[in-house]
PDB file of C-alpha atoms in Angstrom:
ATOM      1  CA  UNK P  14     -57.050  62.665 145.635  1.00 84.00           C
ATOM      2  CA  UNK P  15     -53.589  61.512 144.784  1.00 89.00           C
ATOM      3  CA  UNK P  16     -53.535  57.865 143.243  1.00 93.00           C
ATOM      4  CA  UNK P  17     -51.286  55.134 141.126  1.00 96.00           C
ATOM      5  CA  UNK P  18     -52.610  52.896 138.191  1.00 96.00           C
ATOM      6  CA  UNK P  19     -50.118  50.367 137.476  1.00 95.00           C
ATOM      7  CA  UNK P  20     -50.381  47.670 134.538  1.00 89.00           C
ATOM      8  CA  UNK P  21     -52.157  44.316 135.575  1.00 86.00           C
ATOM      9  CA  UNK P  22     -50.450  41.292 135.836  1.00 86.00           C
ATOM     10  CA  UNK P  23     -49.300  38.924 136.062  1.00 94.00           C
ATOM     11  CA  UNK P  24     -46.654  39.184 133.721  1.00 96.00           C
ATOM     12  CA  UNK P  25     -44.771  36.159 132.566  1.00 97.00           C
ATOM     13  CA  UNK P  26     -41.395  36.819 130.280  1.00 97.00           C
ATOM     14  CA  UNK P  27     -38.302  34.295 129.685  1.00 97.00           C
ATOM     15  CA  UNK P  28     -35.100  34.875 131.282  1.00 97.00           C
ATOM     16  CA  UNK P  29     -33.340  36.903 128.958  1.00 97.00           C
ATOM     17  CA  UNK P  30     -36.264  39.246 128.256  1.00 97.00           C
ATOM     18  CA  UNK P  31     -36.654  43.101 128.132  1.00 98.00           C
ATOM     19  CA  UNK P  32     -39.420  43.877 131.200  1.00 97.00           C
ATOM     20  CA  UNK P  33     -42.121  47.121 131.139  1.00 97.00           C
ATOM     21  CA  UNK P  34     -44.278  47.799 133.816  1.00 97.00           C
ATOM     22  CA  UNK P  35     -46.384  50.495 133.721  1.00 97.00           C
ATOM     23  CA  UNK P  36     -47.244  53.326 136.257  1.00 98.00           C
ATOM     24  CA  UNK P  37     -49.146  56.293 135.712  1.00 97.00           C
ATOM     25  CA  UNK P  38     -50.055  58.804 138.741  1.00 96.00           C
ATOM     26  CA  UNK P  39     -52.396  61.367 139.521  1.00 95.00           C
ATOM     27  CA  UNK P  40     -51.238  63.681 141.887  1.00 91.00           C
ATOM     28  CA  UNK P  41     -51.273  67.583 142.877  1.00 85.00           C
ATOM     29  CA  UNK P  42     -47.916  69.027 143.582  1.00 84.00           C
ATOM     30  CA  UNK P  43     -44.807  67.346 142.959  1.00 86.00           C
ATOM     31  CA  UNK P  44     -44.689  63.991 144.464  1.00 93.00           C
ATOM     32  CA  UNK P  45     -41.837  61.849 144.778  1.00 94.00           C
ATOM     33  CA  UNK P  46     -42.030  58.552 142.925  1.00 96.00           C
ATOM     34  CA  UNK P  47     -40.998  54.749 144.160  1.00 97.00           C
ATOM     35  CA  UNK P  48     -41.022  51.045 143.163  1.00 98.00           C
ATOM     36  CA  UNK P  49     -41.000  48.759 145.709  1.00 97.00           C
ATOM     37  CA  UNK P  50     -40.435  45.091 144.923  1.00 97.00           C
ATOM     38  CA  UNK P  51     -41.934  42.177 147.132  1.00 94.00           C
ATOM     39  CA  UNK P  52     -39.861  38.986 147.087  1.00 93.00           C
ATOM     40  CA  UNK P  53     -42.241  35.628 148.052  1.00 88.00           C
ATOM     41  CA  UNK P  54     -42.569  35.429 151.294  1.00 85.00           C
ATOM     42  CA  UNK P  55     -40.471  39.061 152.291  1.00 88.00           C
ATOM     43  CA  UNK P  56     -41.472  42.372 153.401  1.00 89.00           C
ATOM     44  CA  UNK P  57     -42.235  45.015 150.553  1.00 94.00           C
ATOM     45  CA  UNK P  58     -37.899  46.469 150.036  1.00 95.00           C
ATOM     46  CA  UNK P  59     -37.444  49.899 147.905  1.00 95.00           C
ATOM     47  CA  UNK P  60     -35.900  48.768 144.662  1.00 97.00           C
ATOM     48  CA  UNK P  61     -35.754  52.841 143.299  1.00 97.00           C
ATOM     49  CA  UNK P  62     -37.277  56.324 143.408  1.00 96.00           C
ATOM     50  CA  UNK P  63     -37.194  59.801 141.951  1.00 96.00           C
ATOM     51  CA  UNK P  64     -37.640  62.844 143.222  1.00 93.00           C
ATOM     52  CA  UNK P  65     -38.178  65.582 140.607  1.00 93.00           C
ATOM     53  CA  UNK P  66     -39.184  65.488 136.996  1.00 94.00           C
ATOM     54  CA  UNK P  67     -36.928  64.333 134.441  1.00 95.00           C
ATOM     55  CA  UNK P  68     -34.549  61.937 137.000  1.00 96.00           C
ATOM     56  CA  UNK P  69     -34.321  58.548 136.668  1.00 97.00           C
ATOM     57  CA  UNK P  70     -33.989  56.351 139.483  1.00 97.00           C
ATOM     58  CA  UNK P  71     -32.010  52.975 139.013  1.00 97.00           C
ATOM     59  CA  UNK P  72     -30.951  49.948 140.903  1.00 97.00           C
ATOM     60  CA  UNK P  73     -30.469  46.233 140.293  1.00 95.00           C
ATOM     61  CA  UNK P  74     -30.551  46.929 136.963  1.00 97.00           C
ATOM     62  CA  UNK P  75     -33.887  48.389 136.792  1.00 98.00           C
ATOM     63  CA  UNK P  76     -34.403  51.481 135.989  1.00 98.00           C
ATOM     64  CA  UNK P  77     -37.468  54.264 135.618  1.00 98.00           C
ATOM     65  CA  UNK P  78     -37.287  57.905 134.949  1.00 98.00           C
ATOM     66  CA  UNK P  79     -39.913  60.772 135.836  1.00 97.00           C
ATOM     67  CA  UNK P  80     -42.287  62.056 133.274  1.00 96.00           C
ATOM     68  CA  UNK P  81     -43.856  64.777 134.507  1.00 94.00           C
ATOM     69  CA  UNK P  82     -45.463  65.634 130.982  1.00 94.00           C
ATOM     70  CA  UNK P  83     -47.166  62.083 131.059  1.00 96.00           C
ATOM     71  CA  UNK P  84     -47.573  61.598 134.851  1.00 96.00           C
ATOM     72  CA  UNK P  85     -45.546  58.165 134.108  1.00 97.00           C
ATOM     73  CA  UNK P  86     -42.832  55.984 136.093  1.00 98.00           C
ATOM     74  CA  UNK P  87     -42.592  53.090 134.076  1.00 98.00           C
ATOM     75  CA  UNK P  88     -40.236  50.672 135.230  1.00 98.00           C
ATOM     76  CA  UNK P  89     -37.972  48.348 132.559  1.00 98.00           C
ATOM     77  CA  UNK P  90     -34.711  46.053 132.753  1.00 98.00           C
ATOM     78  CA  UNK P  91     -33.381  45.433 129.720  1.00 97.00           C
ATOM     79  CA  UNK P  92     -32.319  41.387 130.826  1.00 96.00           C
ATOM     80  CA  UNK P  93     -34.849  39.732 133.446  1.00 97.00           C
ATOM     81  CA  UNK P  94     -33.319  36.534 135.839  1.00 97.00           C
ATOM     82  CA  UNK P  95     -35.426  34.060 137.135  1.00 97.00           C
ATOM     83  CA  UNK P  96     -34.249  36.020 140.469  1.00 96.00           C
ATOM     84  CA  UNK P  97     -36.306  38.955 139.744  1.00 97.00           C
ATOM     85  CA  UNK P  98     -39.562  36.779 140.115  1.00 97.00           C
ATOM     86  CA  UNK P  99     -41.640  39.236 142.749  1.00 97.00           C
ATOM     87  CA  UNK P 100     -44.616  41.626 143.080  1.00 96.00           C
ATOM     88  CA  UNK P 101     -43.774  45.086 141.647  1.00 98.00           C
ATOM     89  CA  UNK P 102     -45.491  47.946 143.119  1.00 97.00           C
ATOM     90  CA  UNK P 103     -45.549  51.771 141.788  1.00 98.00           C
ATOM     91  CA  UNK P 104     -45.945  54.130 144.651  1.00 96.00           C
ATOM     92  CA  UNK P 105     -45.840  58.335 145.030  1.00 94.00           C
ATOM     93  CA  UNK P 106     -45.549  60.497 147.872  1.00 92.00           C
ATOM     94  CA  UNK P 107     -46.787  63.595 148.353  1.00 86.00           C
ATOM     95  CA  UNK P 108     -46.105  66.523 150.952  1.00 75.00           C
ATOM     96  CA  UNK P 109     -49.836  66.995 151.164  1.00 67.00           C
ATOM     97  CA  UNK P 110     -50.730  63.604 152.057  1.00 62.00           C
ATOM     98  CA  UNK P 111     -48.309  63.281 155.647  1.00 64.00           C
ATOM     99  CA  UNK P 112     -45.739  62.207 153.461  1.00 75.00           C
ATOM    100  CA  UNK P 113     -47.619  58.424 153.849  1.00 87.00           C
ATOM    101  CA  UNK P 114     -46.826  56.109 150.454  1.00 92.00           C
ATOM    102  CA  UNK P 115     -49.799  55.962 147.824  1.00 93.00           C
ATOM    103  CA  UNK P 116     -49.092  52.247 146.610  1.00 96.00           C
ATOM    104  CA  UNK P 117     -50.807  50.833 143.089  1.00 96.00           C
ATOM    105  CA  UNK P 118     -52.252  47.749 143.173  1.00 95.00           C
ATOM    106  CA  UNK P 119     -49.117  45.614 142.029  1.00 96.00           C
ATOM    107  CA  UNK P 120     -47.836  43.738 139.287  1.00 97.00           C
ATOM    108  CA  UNK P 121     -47.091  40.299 139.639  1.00 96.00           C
ATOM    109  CA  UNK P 122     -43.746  39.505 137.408  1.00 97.00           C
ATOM    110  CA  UNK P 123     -42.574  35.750 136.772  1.00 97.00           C
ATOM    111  CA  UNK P 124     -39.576  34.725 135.270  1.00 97.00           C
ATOM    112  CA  UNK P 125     -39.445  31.344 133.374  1.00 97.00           C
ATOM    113  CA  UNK P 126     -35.553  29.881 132.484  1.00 95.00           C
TER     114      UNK P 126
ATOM    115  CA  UNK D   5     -29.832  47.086 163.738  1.00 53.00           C
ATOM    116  CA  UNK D   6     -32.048  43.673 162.212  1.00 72.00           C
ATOM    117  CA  UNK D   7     -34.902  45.894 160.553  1.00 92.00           C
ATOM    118  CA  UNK D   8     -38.614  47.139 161.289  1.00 95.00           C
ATOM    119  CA  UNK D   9     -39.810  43.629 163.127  1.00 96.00           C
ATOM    120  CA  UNK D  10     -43.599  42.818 163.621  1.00 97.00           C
ATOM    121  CA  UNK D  11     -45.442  40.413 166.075  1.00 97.00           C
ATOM    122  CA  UNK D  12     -46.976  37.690 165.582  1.00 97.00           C
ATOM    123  CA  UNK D  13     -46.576  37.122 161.806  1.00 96.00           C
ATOM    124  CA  UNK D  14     -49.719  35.418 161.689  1.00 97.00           C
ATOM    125  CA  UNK D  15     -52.895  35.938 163.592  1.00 98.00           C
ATOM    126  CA  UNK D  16     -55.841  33.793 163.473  1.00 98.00           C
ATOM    127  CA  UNK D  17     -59.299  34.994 165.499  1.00 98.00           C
ATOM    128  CA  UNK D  18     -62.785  34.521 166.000  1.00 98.00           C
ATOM    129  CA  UNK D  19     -65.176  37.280 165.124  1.00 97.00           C
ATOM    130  CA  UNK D  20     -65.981  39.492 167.448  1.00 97.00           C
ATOM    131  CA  UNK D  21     -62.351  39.326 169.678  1.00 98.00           C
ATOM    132  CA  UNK D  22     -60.174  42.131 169.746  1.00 98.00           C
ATOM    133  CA  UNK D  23     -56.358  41.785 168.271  1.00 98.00           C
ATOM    134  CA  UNK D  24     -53.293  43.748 169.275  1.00 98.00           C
ATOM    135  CA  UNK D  25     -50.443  43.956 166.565  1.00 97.00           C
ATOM    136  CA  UNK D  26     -46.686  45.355 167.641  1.00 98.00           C
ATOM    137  CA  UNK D  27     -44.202  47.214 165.467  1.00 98.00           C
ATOM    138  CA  UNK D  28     -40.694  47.741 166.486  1.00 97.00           C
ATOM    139  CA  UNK D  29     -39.316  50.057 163.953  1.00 96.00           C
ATOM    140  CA  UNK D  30     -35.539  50.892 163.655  1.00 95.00           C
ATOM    141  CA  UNK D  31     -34.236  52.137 166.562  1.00 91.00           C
ATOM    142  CA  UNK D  32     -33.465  55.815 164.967  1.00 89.00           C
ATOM    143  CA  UNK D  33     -36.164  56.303 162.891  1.00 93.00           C
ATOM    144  CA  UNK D  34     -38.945  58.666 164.725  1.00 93.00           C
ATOM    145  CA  UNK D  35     -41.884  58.268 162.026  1.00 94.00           C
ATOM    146  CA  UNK D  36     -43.888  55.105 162.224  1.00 96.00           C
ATOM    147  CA  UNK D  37     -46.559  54.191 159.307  1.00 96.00           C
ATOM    148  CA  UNK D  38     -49.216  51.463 159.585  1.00 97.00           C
ATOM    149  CA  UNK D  39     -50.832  50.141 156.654  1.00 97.00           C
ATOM    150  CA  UNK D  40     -53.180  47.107 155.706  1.00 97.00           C
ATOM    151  CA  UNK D  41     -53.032  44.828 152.294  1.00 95.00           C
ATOM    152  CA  UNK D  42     -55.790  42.816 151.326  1.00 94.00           C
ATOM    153  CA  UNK D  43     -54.854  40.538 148.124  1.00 90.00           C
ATOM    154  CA  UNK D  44     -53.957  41.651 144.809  1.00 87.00           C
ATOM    155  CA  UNK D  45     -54.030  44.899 146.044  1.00 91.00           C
ATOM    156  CA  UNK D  46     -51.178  47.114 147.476  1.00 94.00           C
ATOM    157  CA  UNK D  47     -51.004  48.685 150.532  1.00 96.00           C
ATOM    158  CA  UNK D  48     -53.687  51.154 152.126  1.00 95.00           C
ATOM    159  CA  UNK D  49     -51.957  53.690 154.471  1.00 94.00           C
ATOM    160  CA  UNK D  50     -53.912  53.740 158.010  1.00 95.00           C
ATOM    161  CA  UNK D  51     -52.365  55.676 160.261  1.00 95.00           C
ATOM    162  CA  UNK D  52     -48.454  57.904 161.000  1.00 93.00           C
ATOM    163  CA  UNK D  53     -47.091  58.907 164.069  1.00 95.00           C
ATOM    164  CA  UNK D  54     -44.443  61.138 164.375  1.00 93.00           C
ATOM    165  CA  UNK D  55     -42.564  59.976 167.858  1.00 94.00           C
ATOM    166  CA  UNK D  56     -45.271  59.474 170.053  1.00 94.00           C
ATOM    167  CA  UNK D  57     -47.762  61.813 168.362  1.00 94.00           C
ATOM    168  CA  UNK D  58     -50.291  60.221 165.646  1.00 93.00           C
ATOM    169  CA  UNK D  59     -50.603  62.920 163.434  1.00 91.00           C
ATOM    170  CA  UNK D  60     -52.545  61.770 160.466  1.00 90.00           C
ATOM    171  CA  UNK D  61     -55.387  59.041 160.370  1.00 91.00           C
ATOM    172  CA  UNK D  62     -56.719  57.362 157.166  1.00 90.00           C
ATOM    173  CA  UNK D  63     -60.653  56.959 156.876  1.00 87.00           C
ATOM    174  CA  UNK D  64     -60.170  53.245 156.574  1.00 84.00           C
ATOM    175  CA  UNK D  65     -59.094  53.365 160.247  1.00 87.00           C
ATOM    176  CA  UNK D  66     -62.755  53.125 161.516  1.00 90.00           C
ATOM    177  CA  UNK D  67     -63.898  53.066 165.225  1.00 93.00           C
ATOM    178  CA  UNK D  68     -62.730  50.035 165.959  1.00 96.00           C
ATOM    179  CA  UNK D  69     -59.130  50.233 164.921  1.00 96.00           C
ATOM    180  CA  UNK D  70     -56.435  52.593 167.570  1.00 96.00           C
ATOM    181  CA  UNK D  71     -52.957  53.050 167.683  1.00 97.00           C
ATOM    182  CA  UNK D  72     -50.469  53.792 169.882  1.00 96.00           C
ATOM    183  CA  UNK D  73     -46.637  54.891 170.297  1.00 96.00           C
ATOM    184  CA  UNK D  74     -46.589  55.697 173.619  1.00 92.00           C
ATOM    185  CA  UNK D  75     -42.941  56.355 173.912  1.00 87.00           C
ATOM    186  CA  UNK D  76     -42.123  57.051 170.229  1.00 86.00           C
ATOM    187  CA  UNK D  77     -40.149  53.502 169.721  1.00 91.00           C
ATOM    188  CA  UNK D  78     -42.375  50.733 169.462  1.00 96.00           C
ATOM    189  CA  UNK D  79     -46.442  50.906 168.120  1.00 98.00           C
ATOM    190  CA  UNK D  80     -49.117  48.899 168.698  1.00 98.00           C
ATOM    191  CA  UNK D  81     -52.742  48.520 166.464  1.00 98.00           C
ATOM    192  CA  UNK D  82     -55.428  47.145 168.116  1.00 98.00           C
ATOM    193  CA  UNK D  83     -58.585  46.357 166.489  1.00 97.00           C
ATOM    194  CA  UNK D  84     -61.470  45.731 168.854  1.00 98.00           C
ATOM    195  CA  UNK D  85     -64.691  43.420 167.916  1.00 97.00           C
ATOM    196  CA  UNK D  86     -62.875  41.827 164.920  1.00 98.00           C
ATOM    197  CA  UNK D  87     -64.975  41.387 161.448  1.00 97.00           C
ATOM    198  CA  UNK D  88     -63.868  39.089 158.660  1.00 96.00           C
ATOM    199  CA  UNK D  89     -63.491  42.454 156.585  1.00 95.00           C
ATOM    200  CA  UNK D  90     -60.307  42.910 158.476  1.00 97.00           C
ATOM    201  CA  UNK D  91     -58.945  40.028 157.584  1.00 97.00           C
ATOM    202  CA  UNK D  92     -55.489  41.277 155.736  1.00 97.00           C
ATOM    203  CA  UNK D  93     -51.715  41.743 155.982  1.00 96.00           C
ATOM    204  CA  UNK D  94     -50.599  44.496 158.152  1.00 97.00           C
ATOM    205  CA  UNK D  95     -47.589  46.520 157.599  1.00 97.00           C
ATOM    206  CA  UNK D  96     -46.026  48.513 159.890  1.00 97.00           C
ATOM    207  CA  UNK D  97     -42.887  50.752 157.733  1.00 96.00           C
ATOM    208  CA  UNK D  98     -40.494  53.536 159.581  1.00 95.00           C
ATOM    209  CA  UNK D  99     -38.249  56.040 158.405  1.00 93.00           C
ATOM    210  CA  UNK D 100     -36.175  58.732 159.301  1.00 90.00           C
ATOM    211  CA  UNK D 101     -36.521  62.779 157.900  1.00 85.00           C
ATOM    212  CA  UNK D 102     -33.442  61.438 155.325  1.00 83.00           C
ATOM    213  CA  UNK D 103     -34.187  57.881 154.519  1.00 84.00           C
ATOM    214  CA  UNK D 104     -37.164  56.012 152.601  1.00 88.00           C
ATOM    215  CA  UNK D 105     -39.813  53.858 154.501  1.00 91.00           C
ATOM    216  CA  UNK D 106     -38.280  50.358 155.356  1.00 93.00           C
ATOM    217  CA  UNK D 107     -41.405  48.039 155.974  1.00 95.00           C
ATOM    218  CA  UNK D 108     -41.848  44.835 158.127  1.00 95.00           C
ATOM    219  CA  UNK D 109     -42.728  41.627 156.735  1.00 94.00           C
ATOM    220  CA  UNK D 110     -46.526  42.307 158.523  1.00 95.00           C
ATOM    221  CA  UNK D 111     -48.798  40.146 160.965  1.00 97.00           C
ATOM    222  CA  UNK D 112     -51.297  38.437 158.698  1.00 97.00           C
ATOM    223  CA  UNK D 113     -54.807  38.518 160.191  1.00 98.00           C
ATOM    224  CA  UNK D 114     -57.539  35.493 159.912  1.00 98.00           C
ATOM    225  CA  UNK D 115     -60.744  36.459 161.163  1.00 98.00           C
ATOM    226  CA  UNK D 116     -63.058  32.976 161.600  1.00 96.00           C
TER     227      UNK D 116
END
């Protein structure tokens, strides 16, 4: 079945910092790809997604583009805040799966000033 | 329109009682997705309704979990003869045919 292996965390940078998380995917099809981001104490919000291979979803700064080739979403931002302290979480959906969200485990990011 | 909004935010129980959860998703949005989060992981779809109809059930949803939409706005997940196993953050998210899934901020279960 379809899944999502993200990079383990947590993840601790400076402010300042250039972030990677990785997401790889296994999926038939063409799923659609997310990141959803999970302030401290907040619901899980959509921070970007891409639908087809080769677009790149951005947002907030963040940014990750579809690699079909490598089943890969990685998501980066080139300058982390101490504001972007959250759980990161790679997700697909898939037409053949009721078009439900297929979530990775999460990657816990914290920013230090 | 203040969001999908769940209730209670945080449950505790004895084993063995049953627990009712409610979603009330945005008001236009017709598909309705439950899912449960245990830590460190991410969320495990359960179950999706479509209005009223629940057209697609994970196998995590065993016997003892059901859920309804009886009138295609609000949902409710009930899990009867509670285990500490189902201890966990549920999620209720909806969406509409041209928007992503917004999600709740979940009912946290305790099962004593």
């Amino acid at each position: 079945g379809d899944s999502v292996t993200q990079m383990e965390g947590p993840v601790t940078l400076s402010e300042e910092a250039f972030l990677t998380i990785n997401c790889t995917y296994t999926a038939t099809g063409y799923p659609s790809l997310f990141w959803y981001v999970q302030y401290p104490g907040e619901g899980l919000q959509l921070l970007l997604k891409a639908t087809k291979a080769d677009d790149k979803g951005s947002n907030k700064g963040f940014e990750a583009t579809y690699r079909k080739e490598t089943t890969s979403f990685h998501l980066e931002k080139g300058s982390v805040q101490v504001s972007d302290s959250a759980v990161y979480f790679c997700a697909l959906r898939n037409s053949n799966s009721g078009y439900a969200l297929n979530f990775g485990k999460g990657t816990s990011l914290l920013v230090t000033p | 329109d203040t969001g999908v909004s769940q209730n209670p935010r945080h449950k505790i129980t004895k084993r063995g009682q049953n627990v009712t959860f409610r979603c009330d998703p945005i008001s236009e949005h017709n598909r309705l997705y439950w899912y449960r989060q245990t830590l460190g992981q991410g969320p495990e779809f359960l179950t999706y309704f479509q209005n009223e109809a629940q057209l697609e059930k994970s196998r995590l949803l065993s016997d003892r979990f059901s859920a309804e939409r009886p009138k295609g706005s609000f949902s409710t997940l009930e899990i009867q003869r509670t285990e500490q196993g189902d201890s966990a953050m549920y999620l209720c998210a909806s969406r509409a045919a041209s928007t992503e899934a917004f999600f709740g901020q979940g009912t946290r279960l305790t099962v004593v």
